Amino acid sequence: MSSIDSLSPTIISICVIILVAASMNIYMNMQSSLSDTQLIMHEMKAYKDALLVQFVHMPDLVVENERGEPENFLFDADKLTLAIINNPFGDPKKVPGFDIEPVSYHINVLDTQTGRYWDFKNKYSVNAPNSISPTEENLVWRYANVRYPDGNISTVFVSAVFIIGIDDDIPKLKESMKCVIDEDCASGYYCTNGNVAVGGQAFKTCQDKGICTYSKTDGEEATSACECVSQLLKACLLNLCCDGNAAPVAGTYIKGQPCIGDASCISNSCNDTGVLPTPISKYMYPSEYKTCN
């Protein structure tokens, strides 16, 4: 007779009850955890939506009525432009008065009729993306309007990516944001100015510990400029580090950072699409500051 056959019906019943109870407890815990996760995601989405609503009511960006109150979802084209070019060599395209650190943001305002757009960031990316993907995990959006100096009004599509973090990362600075020490940055990032010996970035920023090593030499495979001693991928084939093994000269700017001319950049190439002649209102509106390629 097997050991199972020798068990009394009472003991077997007790075992079955224990197994069922344990299974139900595990199921209930999983459901509770899932509900908590859904609630957190819902709260995060609501918070990001609220940040975007705050953005579309910023006095420095919108049309104001005779009482000095912001018109509902109506941007002023000149104000948007002035906000972008007002301080091109300080913080890159930060929204005036929109101080929400440690949240990082990238916001695009696209005129759906003319194709003109303005974008704002509070971070210095080493591989500066100039667009927001519609599949971005942290994307929130809404429609608004923009009024030009000649009185014309167009519909704009406002899209934004806000990185807030969870748990201990909420009060910490996110990737590519300006920092002072490592402890300023969210987990997985450290505060770096490129090659420790000579610098290389215009500002110290939070960068990925696993990627921004600044250690790979000429010809080594890389996917980011901050993997290379030279901080250069430009004009290289197959995503290789290039332009020798020498670290960049102190004070020069890496890809994506504001510049005042080619000589400012490690790549010796400063994108000047953000330059506007005067008067501002008679020219195309900028999509970017002058930044290093």
CSV table of C-alpha atoms in Angstrom, one decimal:
chain,number,residue,atom,x,y,z
A,1,MET,CA,0.0,0.0,0.0
A,2,SER,CA,1.4,3.4,-0.9
A,3,SER,CA,1.9,6.2,1.6
A,4,ILE,CA,-0.9,8.2,0.0
A,5,ASP,CA,-3.3,5.2,0.3
A,6,SER,CA,-2.4,5.0,3.9
A,7,LEU,CA,-3.5,8.6,4.6
A,8,SER,CA,-6.9,9.0,6.3
A,9,PRO,CA,-9.7,10.8,4.4
A,10,THR,CA,-9.6,13.5,7.0
A,11,ILE,CA,-5.9,14.3,6.5
A,12,ILE,CA,-6.5,14.3,2.7
A,13,SER,CA,-9.4,16.7,3.1
A,14,ILE,CA,-7.3,19.0,5.3
A,15,CYS,CA,-4.5,19.0,2.7
A,16,VAL,CA,-6.9,19.9,-0.1
A,17,ILE,CA,-8.3,22.7,1.9
A,18,ILE,CA,-4.8,24.1,2.7
A,19,LEU,CA,-3.9,23.9,-1.0
A,20,VAL,CA,-7.1,25.6,-2.1
A,21,ALA,CA,-6.7,28.3,0.6
A,22,ALA,CA,-3.0,28.9,-0.4
A,23,SER,CA,-4.0,29.1,-4.1
A,24,MET,CA,-6.7,31.6,-3.3
A,25,ASN,CA,-4.3,33.7,-1.2
A,26,ILE,CA,-1.8,33.8,-4.0
A,27,TYR,CA,-4.5,34.7,-6.5
A,28,MET,CA,-5.8,37.5,-4.3
A,29,ASN,CA,-2.3,38.9,-3.7
A,30,MET,CA,-1.7,38.9,-7.4
A,31,GLN,CA,-5.0,40.7,-8.1
A,32,SER,CA,-4.2,43.2,-5.4
A,33,SER,CA,-0.7,43.8,-6.8
A,34,LEU,CA,-2.2,44.2,-10.3
A,35,SER,CA,-4.8,46.7,-9.0
A,36,ASP,CA,-2.1,48.7,-7.2
A,37,THR,CA,0.0,48.8,-10.4
A,38,GLN,CA,-3.0,49.9,-12.5
A,39,LEU,CA,-3.8,52.6,-9.9
A,40,ILE,CA,-0.2,53.8,-9.9
A,41,MET,CA,-0.2,53.9,-13.7
A,42,HIS,CA,-3.5,55.8,-13.7
A,43,GLU,CA,-2.2,58.3,-11.2
A,44,MET,CA,1.0,58.8,-13.2
A,45,LYS,CA,-1.0,59.4,-16.4
A,46,ALA,CA,-3.3,61.9,-14.6
A,47,TYR,CA,-0.2,63.7,-13.2
A,48,LYS,CA,1.4,63.9,-16.7
A,49,ASP,CA,-1.8,65.2,-18.1
A,50,ALA,CA,-1.9,67.8,-15.4
A,51,LEU,CA,1.6,68.9,-16.3
A,52,LEU,CA,0.7,69.3,-19.9
A,53,VAL,CA,-2.4,71.4,-19.0
A,54,GLN,CA,-0.1,73.5,-16.9
A,55,PHE,CA,2.2,74.0,-19.9
A,56,VAL,CA,-0.6,75.1,-22.2
A,57,HIS,CA,-1.5,77.8,-19.7
A,58,MET,CA,2.0,79.3,-19.1
A,59,PRO,CA,1.8,83.1,-19.2
A,60,ASP,CA,5.1,83.3,-21.1
A,61,LEU,CA,3.7,81.1,-23.9
A,62,VAL,CA,0.0,81.9,-24.4
A,63,VAL,CA,-2.2,84.8,-25.5
A,64,GLU,CA,-3.6,86.8,-22.6
A,65,ASN,CA,-6.9,88.6,-22.4
A,66,GLU,CA,-7.4,92.2,-21.4
A,67,ARG,CA,-7.3,91.2,-17.7
A,68,GLY,CA,-4.0,89.5,-18.1
A,69,GLU,CA,-5.5,86.0,-17.9
A,70,PRO,CA,-4.4,83.2,-20.3
A,71,GLU,CA,-6.8,82.4,-23.1
A,72,ASN,CA,-7.9,78.8,-23.0
A,73,PHE,CA,-5.4,76.6,-25.0
A,74,LEU,CA,-4.3,79.5,-27.2
A,75,PHE,CA,-0.5,79.9,-27.7
A,76,ASP,CA,1.2,83.1,-28.9
A,77,ALA,CA,3.6,82.2,-31.7
A,78,ASP,CA,6.0,85.0,-30.9
A,79,LYS,CA,6.1,84.0,-27.2
A,80,LEU,CA,6.8,80.4,-28.1
A,81,THR,CA,9.7,81.5,-30.3
A,82,LEU,CA,11.1,84.0,-27.7
A,83,ALA,CA,11.0,81.3,-25.1
A,84,ILE,CA,13.2,79.1,-27.2
A,85,ILE,CA,15.8,81.6,-28.3
A,86,ASN,CA,15.8,83.7,-25.2
A,87,ASN,CA,18.7,81.9,-23.5
A,88,PRO,CA,20.2,79.6,-26.1
A,89,PHE,CA,23.5,79.1,-24.2
A,90,GLY,CA,22.0,78.3,-20.8
A,91,ASP,CA,19.6,75.6,-20.1
A,92,PRO,CA,18.4,74.2,-23.4
A,93,LYS,CA,14.9,75.2,-24.2
A,94,LYS,CA,13.6,75.0,-20.7
A,95,VAL,CA,10.0,76.5,-20.5
A,96,PRO,CA,10.1,79.8,-18.6
A,97,GLY,CA,8.6,79.3,-15.1
A,98,PHE,CA,7.9,75.6,-15.7
A,99,ASP,CA,10.1,74.4,-12.9
A,100,ILE,CA,9.0,70.8,-12.3
A,101,GLU,CA,12.4,69.1,-11.6
A,102,PRO,CA,13.2,66.3,-11.0
A,103,VAL,CA,10.7,65.5,-13.7
A,104,SER,CA,12.3,65.5,-17.2
A,105,TYR,CA,10.3,66.7,-20.1
A,106,HIS,CA,10.4,67.0,-23.9
A,107,ILE,CA,7.5,68.9,-25.3
A,108,ASN,CA,6.6,69.5,-29.0
A,109,VAL,CA,4.1,72.0,-30.3
A,110,LEU,CA,3.3,71.2,-33.9
A,111,ASP,CA,1.2,73.5,-36.1
A,112,THR,CA,-0.9,70.9,-38.0
A,113,GLN,CA,-1.6,73.3,-40.9
A,114,THR,CA,1.9,74.9,-41.6
A,115,GLY,CA,4.2,72.2,-40.2
A,116,ARG,CA,6.0,74.7,-38.0
A,117,TYR,CA,6.9,73.4,-34.6
A,118,TRP,CA,8.6,74.4,-31.3
A,119,ASP,CA,10.1,72.0,-28.9
A,120,PHE,CA,11.2,72.4,-25.3
A,121,LYS,CA,13.5,70.2,-23.1
A,122,ASN,CA,15.2,70.4,-19.7
A,123,LYS,CA,17.8,67.8,-20.5
A,124,TYR,CA,21.1,67.5,-22.4
A,125,SER,CA,21.1,64.3,-24.3
A,126,VAL,CA,24.3,62.8,-25.6
A,127,ASN,CA,22.4,61.4,-28.6
A,128,ALA,CA,19.9,64.3,-28.8
A,129,PRO,CA,16.6,63.0,-30.3
A,130,ASN,CA,14.8,65.8,-32.1
A,131,SER,CA,11.4,64.2,-32.3
A,132,ILE,CA,8.9,62.4,-30.1
A,133,SER,CA,7.7,59.0,-31.2
A,134,PRO,CA,3.9,58.4,-31.2
A,135,THR,CA,4.6,55.1,-29.5
A,136,GLU,CA,6.5,56.7,-26.6
A,137,GLU,CA,5.6,54.9,-23.3
A,138,ASN,CA,5.3,58.1,-21.4
A,139,LEU,CA,3.6,60.2,-24.1
A,140,VAL,CA,0.7,62.5,-23.3
A,141,TRP,CA,-1.0,64.8,-25.8
A,142,ARG,CA,-3.8,67.2,-26.6
A,143,TYR,CA,-4.9,69.7,-29.3
A,144,ALA,CA,-4.7,73.5,-28.8
A,145,ASN,CA,-4.4,76.6,-31.0
A,146,VAL,CA,-1.7,79.1,-31.8
A,147,ARG,CA,-2.1,82.7,-32.9
A,148,TYR,CA,0.4,84.4,-35.2
A,149,PRO,CA,1.3,88.1,-35.4
A,150,ASP,CA,-0.9,88.6,-38.4
A,151,GLY,CA,-3.9,87.3,-36.5
A,152,ASN,CA,-4.1,83.9,-38.2
A,153,ILE,CA,-5.0,81.0,-35.8
A,154,SER,CA,-3.9,77.4,-36.4
A,155,THR,CA,-4.5,74.2,-34.7
A,156,VAL,CA,-1.5,72.7,-32.9
A,157,PHE,CA,-0.8,69.2,-31.7
A,158,VAL,CA,1.0,69.3,-28.4
A,159,SER,CA,2.8,66.1,-27.4
A,160,ALA,CA,4.9,65.6,-24.3
A,161,VAL,CA,7.1,63.0,-22.7
A,162,PHE,CA,7.4,63.3,-19.0
A,163,ILE,CA,9.8,61.0,-17.0
A,164,ILE,CA,8.9,61.0,-13.4
A,165,GLY,CA,10.3,57.7,-12.0
A,166,ILE,CA,8.9,55.4,-9.3
A,167,ASP,CA,9.6,54.9,-5.6
A,168,ASP,CA,13.1,56.1,-4.7
A,169,ASP,CA,13.6,57.6,-8.2
A,170,ILE,CA,10.8,60.1,-7.9
A,171,PRO,CA,12.9,62.8,-6.2
A,172,LYS,CA,16.0,62.1,-8.3
A,173,LEU,CA,17.2,63.6,-11.5
A,174,LYS,CA,16.5,61.6,-14.7
A,175,GLU,CA,18.8,60.8,-17.6
A,176,SER,CA,20.5,63.7,-19.3
A,177,MET,CA,19.4,66.3,-16.7
A,178,LYS,CA,22.0,68.6,-15.2
A,179,CYS,CA,23.5,67.4,-11.9
A,180,VAL,CA,26.2,68.2,-9.4
A,181,ILE,CA,27.0,64.8,-7.7
A,182,ASP,CA,26.2,61.1,-8.4
A,183,GLU,CA,23.6,61.1,-5.6
A,184,ASP,CA,21.5,63.7,-7.5
A,185,CYS,CA,20.7,61.0,-10.2
A,186,ALA,CA,18.1,58.2,-10.3
A,187,SER,CA,19.3,54.7,-9.9
A,188,GLY,CA,21.3,53.3,-12.8
A,189,TYR,CA,22.8,56.7,-13.6
A,190,TYR,CA,25.8,58.7,-12.4
A,191,CYS,CA,26.7,62.4,-12.7
A,192,THR,CA,29.4,62.7,-15.4
A,193,ASN,CA,31.1,65.4,-17.4
A,194,GLY,CA,32.5,62.9,-19.9
A,195,ASN,CA,36.2,61.9,-19.6
A,196,VAL,CA,37.0,62.5,-15.9
A,197,ALA,CA,40.5,63.8,-16.7
A,198,VAL,CA,39.7,66.6,-19.1
A,199,GLY,CA,35.9,67.1,-19.2
A,200,GLY,CA,34.2,67.2,-22.6
A,201,GLN,CA,30.6,68.0,-21.9
A,202,ALA,CA,29.4,71.5,-21.4
A,203,PHE,CA,27.5,70.4,-18.3
A,204,LYS,CA,27.6,67.6,-15.9
A,205,THR,CA,24.6,65.4,-16.5
A,206,CYS,CA,23.0,62.1,-15.3
A,207,GLN,CA,24.1,59.4,-17.7
A,208,ASP,CA,23.7,55.6,-17.9
A,209,LYS,CA,26.4,53.8,-15.9
A,210,GLY,CA,26.3,50.9,-18.4
A,211,ILE,CA,26.6,53.0,-21.5
A,212,CYS,CA,28.3,56.3,-20.8
A,213,THR,CA,31.7,54.9,-19.9
A,214,TYR,CA,33.8,57.1,-22.2
A,215,SER,CA,36.2,54.2,-22.4
A,216,LYS,CA,36.0,52.7,-25.9
A,217,THR,CA,38.8,53.6,-28.4
A,218,ASP,CA,39.1,54.1,-32.1
A,219,GLY,CA,37.4,51.4,-34.1
A,220,GLU,CA,35.5,49.8,-31.2
A,221,GLU,CA,31.8,49.2,-31.8
A,222,ALA,CA,29.5,51.6,-30.0
A,223,THR,CA,25.9,52.8,-30.1
A,224,SER,CA,26.3,56.1,-28.2
A,225,ALA,CA,28.9,58.8,-28.4
A,226,CYS,CA,29.3,58.6,-24.6
A,227,GLU,CA,30.8,55.2,-24.9
A,228,CYS,CA,33.8,56.6,-26.8
A,229,VAL,CA,36.9,58.3,-25.4
A,230,SER,CA,36.7,60.7,-28.3
A,231,GLN,CA,32.9,61.2,-27.7
A,232,LEU,CA,32.5,60.9,-31.4
A,233,LEU,CA,30.5,58.6,-33.7
A,234,LYS,CA,30.1,61.2,-36.5
A,235,ALA,CA,31.1,60.0,-40.0
A,236,CYS,CA,32.0,56.5,-38.7
A,237,LEU,CA,30.7,53.3,-40.3
A,238,LEU,CA,28.9,50.5,-38.5
A,239,ASN,CA,28.6,52.6,-35.3
A,240,LEU,CA,32.2,52.6,-34.4
A,241,CYS,CA,34.1,55.0,-32.2
A,242,CYS,CA,36.2,57.3,-34.3
A,243,ASP,CA,38.7,60.2,-34.6
A,244,GLY,CA,41.4,58.6,-32.6
A,245,ASN,CA,41.7,57.7,-28.9
A,246,ALA,CA,42.3,61.2,-27.6
A,247,ALA,CA,39.8,62.6,-25.2
A,248,PRO,CA,38.2,65.8,-26.3
A,249,VAL,CA,39.6,69.2,-25.4
A,250,ALA,CA,38.2,70.6,-22.2
A,251,GLY,CA,35.2,72.9,-22.7
A,252,THR,CA,34.1,71.6,-26.1
A,253,TYR,CA,30.5,70.5,-26.5
A,254,ILE,CA,29.2,67.0,-27.3
A,255,LYS,CA,26.3,66.1,-29.6
A,256,GLY,CA,23.0,67.7,-28.8
A,257,GLN,CA,24.4,70.5,-26.6
A,258,PRO,CA,23.9,74.2,-27.4
A,259,CYS,CA,26.7,75.8,-29.4
A,260,ILE,CA,27.7,79.2,-30.8
A,261,GLY,CA,29.6,77.9,-33.8
A,262,ASP,CA,31.5,75.0,-35.3
A,263,ALA,CA,34.5,75.5,-33.1
A,264,SER,CA,32.3,75.0,-30.0
A,265,CYS,CA,31.7,71.4,-30.9
A,266,ILE,CA,33.9,68.3,-30.7
A,267,SER,CA,32.5,67.3,-34.1
A,268,ASN,CA,33.4,70.8,-35.4
A,269,SER,CA,29.8,70.9,-36.7
A,270,CYS,CA,27.2,73.2,-35.1
A,271,ASN,CA,23.7,72.9,-36.5
A,272,ASP,CA,22.5,76.5,-37.0
A,273,THR,CA,18.8,75.9,-37.9
A,274,GLY,CA,17.8,77.7,-34.8
A,275,VAL,CA,19.2,81.1,-36.0
A,276,LEU,CA,16.5,83.7,-36.6
A,277,PRO,CA,16.9,87.1,-38.3
A,278,THR,CA,14.9,90.0,-37.0
A,279,PRO,CA,12.1,90.8,-36.8
A,280,ILE,CA,11.3,87.3,-35.5
A,281,SER,CA,7.6,87.4,-36.5
A,282,LYS,CA,8.4,87.6,-40.2
A,283,TYR,CA,10.5,84.4,-40.4
A,284,MET,CA,10.0,80.7,-40.0
A,285,TYR,CA,9.8,79.6,-36.4
A,286,PRO,CA,12.7,77.5,-35.1
A,287,SER,CA,12.5,73.8,-34.2
A,288,GLU,CA,15.8,73.7,-32.4
A,289,TYR,CA,18.5,75.7,-30.8
A,290,LYS,CA,21.8,75.7,-32.4
A,291,THR,CA,23.2,72.4,-31.3
A,292,CYS,CA,26.3,70.3,-32.0
A,293,ASN,CA,25.8,67.5,-34.6
